[in-house]
Short mmCIF file of C-alpha atoms in Angstrom, two decimals:
data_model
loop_
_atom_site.label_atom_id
_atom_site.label_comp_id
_atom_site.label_asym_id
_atom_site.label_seq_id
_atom_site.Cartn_x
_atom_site.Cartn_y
_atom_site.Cartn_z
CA UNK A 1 53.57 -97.53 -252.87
CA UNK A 2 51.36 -95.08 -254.75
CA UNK A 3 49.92 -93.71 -251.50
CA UNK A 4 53.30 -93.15 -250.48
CA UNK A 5 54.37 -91.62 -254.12
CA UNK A 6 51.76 -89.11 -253.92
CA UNK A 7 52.56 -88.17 -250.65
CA UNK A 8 56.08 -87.90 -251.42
CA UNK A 9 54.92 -85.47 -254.09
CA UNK A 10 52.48 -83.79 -252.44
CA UNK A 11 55.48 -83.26 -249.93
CA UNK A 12 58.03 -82.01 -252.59
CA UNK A 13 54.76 -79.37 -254.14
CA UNK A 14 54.51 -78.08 -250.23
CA UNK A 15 57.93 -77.67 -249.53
CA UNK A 16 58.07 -76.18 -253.00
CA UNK A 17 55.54 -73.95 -252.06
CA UNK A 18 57.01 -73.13 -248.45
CA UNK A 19 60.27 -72.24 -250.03
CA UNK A 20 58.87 -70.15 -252.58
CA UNK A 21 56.92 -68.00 -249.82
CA UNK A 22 60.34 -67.98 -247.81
CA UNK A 23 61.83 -66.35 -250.79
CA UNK A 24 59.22 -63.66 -251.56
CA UNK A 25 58.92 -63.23 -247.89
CA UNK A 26 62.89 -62.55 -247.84
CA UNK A 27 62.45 -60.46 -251.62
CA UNK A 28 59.70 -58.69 -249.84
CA UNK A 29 61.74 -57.58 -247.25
CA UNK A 30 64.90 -56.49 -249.14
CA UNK A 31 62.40 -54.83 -251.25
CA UNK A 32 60.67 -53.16 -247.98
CA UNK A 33 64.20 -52.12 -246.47
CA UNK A 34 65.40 -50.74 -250.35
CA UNK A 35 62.33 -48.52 -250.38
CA UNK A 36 62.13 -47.43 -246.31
CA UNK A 37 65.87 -46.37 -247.01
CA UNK A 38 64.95 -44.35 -250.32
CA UNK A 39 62.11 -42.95 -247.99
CA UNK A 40 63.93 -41.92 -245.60
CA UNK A 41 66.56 -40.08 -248.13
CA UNK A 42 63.36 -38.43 -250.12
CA UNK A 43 61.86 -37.03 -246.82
CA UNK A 44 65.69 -35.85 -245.97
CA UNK A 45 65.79 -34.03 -249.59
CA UNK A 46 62.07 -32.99 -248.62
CA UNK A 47 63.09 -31.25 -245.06
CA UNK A 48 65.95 -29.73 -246.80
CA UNK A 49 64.04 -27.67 -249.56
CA UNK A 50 61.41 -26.73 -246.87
CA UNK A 51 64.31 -25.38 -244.88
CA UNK A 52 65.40 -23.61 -248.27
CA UNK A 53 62.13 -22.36 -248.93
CA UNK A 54 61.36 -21.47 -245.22
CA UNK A 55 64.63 -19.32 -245.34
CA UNK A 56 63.95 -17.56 -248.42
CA UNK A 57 59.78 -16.77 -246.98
CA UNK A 58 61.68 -15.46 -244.28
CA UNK A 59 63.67 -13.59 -246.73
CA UNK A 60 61.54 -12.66 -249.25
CA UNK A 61 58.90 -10.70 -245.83
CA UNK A 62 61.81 -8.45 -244.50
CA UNK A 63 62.59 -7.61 -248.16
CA UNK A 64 58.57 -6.40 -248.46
CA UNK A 65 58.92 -4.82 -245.04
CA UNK A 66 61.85 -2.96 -245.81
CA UNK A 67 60.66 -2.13 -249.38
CA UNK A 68 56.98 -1.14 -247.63
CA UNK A 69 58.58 0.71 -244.86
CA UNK A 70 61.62 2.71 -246.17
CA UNK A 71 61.66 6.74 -247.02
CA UNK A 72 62.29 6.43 -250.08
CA UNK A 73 60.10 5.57 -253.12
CA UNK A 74 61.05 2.21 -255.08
CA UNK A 75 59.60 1.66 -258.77
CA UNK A 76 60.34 -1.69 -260.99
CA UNK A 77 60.24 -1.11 -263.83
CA UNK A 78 59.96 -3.13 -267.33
CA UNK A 79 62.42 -3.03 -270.34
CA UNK A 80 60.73 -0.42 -271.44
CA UNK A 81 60.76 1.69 -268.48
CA UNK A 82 57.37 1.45 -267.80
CA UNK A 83 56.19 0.68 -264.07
CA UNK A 84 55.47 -2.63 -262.88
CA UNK A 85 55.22 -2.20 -259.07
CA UNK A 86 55.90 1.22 -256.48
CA UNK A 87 56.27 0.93 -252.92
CA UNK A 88 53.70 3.32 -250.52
CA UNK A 89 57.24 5.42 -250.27
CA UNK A 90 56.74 6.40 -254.10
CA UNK A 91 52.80 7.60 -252.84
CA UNK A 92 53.97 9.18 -249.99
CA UNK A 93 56.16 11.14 -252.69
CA UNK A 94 54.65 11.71 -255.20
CA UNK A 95 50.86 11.87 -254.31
CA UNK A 96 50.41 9.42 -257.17
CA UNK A 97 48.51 6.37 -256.42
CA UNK A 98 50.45 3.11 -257.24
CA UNK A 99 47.35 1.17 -259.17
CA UNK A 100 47.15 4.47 -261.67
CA UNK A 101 50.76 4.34 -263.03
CA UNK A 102 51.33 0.49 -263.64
CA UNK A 103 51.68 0.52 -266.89
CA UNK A 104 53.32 3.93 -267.86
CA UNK A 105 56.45 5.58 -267.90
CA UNK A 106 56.98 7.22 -264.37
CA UNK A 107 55.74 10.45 -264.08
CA UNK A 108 58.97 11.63 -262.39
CA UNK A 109 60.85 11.85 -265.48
CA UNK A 110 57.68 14.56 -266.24
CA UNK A 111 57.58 16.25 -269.73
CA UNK A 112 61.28 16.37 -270.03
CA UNK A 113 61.84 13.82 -273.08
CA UNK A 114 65.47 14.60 -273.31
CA UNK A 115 66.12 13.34 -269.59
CA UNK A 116 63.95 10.15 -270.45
CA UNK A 117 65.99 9.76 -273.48
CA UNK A 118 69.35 10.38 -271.97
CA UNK A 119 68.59 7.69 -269.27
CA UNK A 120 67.34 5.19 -272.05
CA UNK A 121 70.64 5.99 -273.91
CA UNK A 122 72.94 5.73 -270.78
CA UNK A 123 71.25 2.10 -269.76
CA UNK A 124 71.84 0.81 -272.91
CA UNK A 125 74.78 1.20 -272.63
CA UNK A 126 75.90 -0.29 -268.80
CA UNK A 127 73.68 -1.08 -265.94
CA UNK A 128 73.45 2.05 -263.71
CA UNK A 129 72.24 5.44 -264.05
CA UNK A 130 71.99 7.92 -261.13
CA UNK A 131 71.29 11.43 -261.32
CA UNK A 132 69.20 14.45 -259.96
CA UNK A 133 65.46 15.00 -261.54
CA UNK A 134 63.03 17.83 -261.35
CA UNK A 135 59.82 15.79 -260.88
CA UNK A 136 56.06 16.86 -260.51
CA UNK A 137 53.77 15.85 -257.77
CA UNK A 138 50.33 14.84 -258.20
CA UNK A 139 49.09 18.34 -257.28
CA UNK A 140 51.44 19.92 -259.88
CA UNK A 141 54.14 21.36 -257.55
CA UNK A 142 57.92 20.92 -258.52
CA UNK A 143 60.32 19.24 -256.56
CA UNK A 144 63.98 17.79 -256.59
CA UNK A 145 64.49 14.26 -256.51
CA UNK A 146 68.08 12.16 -256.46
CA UNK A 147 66.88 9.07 -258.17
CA UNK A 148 69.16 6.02 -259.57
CA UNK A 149 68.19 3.22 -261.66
CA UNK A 150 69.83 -0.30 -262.19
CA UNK A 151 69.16 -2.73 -264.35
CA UNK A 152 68.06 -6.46 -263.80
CA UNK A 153 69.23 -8.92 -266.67
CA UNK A 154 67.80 -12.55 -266.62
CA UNK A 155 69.00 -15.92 -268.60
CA UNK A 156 70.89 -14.85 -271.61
CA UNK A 157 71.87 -11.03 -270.63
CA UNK A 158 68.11 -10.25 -271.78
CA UNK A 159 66.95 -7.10 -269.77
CA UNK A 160 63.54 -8.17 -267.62
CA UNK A 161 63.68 -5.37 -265.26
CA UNK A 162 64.94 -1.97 -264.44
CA UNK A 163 64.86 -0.94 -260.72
CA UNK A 164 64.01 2.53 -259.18
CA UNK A 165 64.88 4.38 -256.53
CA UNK A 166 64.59 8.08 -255.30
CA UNK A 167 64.11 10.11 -252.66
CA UNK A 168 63.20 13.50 -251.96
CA UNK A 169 65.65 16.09 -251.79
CA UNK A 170 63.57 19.89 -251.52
CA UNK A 171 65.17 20.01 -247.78
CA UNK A 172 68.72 19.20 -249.03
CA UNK A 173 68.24 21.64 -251.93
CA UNK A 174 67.06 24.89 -250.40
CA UNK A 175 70.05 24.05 -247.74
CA UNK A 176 72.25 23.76 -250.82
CA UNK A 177 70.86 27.23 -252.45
CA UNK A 178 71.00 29.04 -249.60
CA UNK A 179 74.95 28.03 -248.69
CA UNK A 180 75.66 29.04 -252.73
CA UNK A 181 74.00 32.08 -251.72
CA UNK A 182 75.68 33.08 -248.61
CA UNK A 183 79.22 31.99 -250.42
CA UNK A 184 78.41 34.65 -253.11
CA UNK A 185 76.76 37.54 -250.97
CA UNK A 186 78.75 40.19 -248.75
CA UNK A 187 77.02 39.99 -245.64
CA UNK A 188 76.96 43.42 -244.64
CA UNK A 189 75.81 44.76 -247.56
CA UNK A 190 73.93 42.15 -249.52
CA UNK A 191 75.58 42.43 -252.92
CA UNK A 192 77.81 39.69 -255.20
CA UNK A 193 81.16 39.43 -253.83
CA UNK A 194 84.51 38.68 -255.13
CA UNK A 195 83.53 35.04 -255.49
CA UNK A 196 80.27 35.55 -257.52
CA UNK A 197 82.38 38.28 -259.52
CA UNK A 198 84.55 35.46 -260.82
CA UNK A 199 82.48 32.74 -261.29
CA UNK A 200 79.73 35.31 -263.73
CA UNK A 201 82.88 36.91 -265.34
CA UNK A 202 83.87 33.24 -266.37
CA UNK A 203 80.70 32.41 -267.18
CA UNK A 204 80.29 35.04 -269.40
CA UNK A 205 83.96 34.25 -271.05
CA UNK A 206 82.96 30.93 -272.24
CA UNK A 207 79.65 31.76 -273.32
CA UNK A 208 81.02 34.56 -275.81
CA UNK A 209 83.75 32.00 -276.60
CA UNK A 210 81.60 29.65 -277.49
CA UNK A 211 79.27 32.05 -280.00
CA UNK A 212 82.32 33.83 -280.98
CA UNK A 213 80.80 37.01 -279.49
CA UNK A 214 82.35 39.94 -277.58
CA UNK A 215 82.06 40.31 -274.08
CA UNK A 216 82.62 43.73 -272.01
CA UNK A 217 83.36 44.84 -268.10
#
C-alpha cells in the first residue's frame, strides 16, 4: 500500500509535470505566433520607410542634378543673407569660386548698400523679392543680372534660409538697349526723333517740378 501510494504520487508529480510542459509548450507558442505576427508588421513598417526613403534619394539626386546642371546660378543663403551653398552655375557666372564666399554676403549685391538694404527691408516684410542687379565678376567687369530671392521659414515661422537665384542677362540687355535706341533714332539721319523728343521733354518737366526750377525749349 505504500509502494502503491508513492507511485500514485509519483504519478500525480509526472502528470503534474507533463501538463505543466503542455502548457508552456502551448504559452510558448501563442507567445511565438504573437511575436512572428508583430514581426511581420515591423518588417512591413520597415519596407515602407525604405520605400519612403528610397523615393526621396531618388528625389533628393535629380534635385542636385538639376541644381548642378542648370544655367543659372543658385545661392542659399542664411537669415542673414550670407551664403551657405552656390551651385557651379553661380561659378560659371560669376568667376567666383564657391568655397571663397561661404560665409559672406554675395558679392552680386557688390558695393551697392542701398540695394542690399532695400532687399533686407522688402524680405522682412513678405517672402519674395525679385529684381534686376548690376553685379561684378571676379575679374571686375560689370554685368546685368535678373536675380529673385525667396525665403525658407522652418517650425515656428522662424526664417532658416533665404534662396537665390539669377541668371545672366548682358545678351538680353544690349538687345533691350539697342531696340530703345532704334525706337528713339530717325534712321536716315541718326538723330532723336519725335519719340525721344517727348519722353526728354517730360523728363525734364518733372525734374524742374520736382526742384521747383524753370525749364526752357
Amino acid at each position: 500500500l505504500a509502494t502503491q501510494a508513492r507511485y500514485r504520487a509519483f504519478d500525480r508529480v509526472i502528470s503534474g509535470l507533463l501538463l505543466l510542459l503542455v502548457l508552456l509548450f502551448t504559452a510558448g507558442l501563442h507567445l511565438q505566433k504573437r511575436a512572428s505576427q508583430r514581426l511581420a508588421e515591423v518588417n512591413h513598417q520597415l519596407a515602407g520607410k525604405l520605400d519612403e526613403l528610397e523615393r526621396a534619394q531618388e528625389g533628393l539626386r535629380l534635385a542636385d542634378v538639376v541644381v548642378r546642371h542648370t544655367g543659372e546660378g543658385i545661392l542659399v543663403l542664411d537669415g542673414e543673407l550670407r551664403v551657405r551653398s552656390a551651385n557651379p552655375g553661380f561659378e560659371r557666372i560669376t568667376g567666383f569660386g564657391a568655397d571663397g564666399v561661404v560665409g559672406e554676403v554675395p558679392p552680386l549685391f557688390g558695393d551697392d548698400a542701398d540695394i542690399l538694404q532695400q532687399v533686407r527691408t522688402r524680405l522682412q516684410s513678405g517672402s519674395h523679392w525679385e529684381g534686376m542687379l548690376w553685379a561684378r565678376r571676379a575679374d571686375g567687369d560689370r554685368f546685368p543680372l535678373e536675380a529673385s530671392l525667396d525665403v525658407v521659414r522652418g517650425t515656428g515661422g522662424k526664417v532658416e534660409h533665404h534662396v537665390m537665384v539669377f541668371r545672366d542677362v548682358t545678351v538680353q540687355k544690349q538687345l533691350e538697349d539697342r531696340l530703345r535706341e532704334l525706337s528713339a533714332t530717325d534712321g536716315l539721319t541718326l538723330l532723336a526723333n519725335r519719340r525721344s523728343f517727348d519722353e526728354a521733354l517730360e523728363r525734364e518737366w518733372h525734374r524742374a517740378t520736382r526742384h521747383g526750377e524753370p525749364v526752357s525749349l
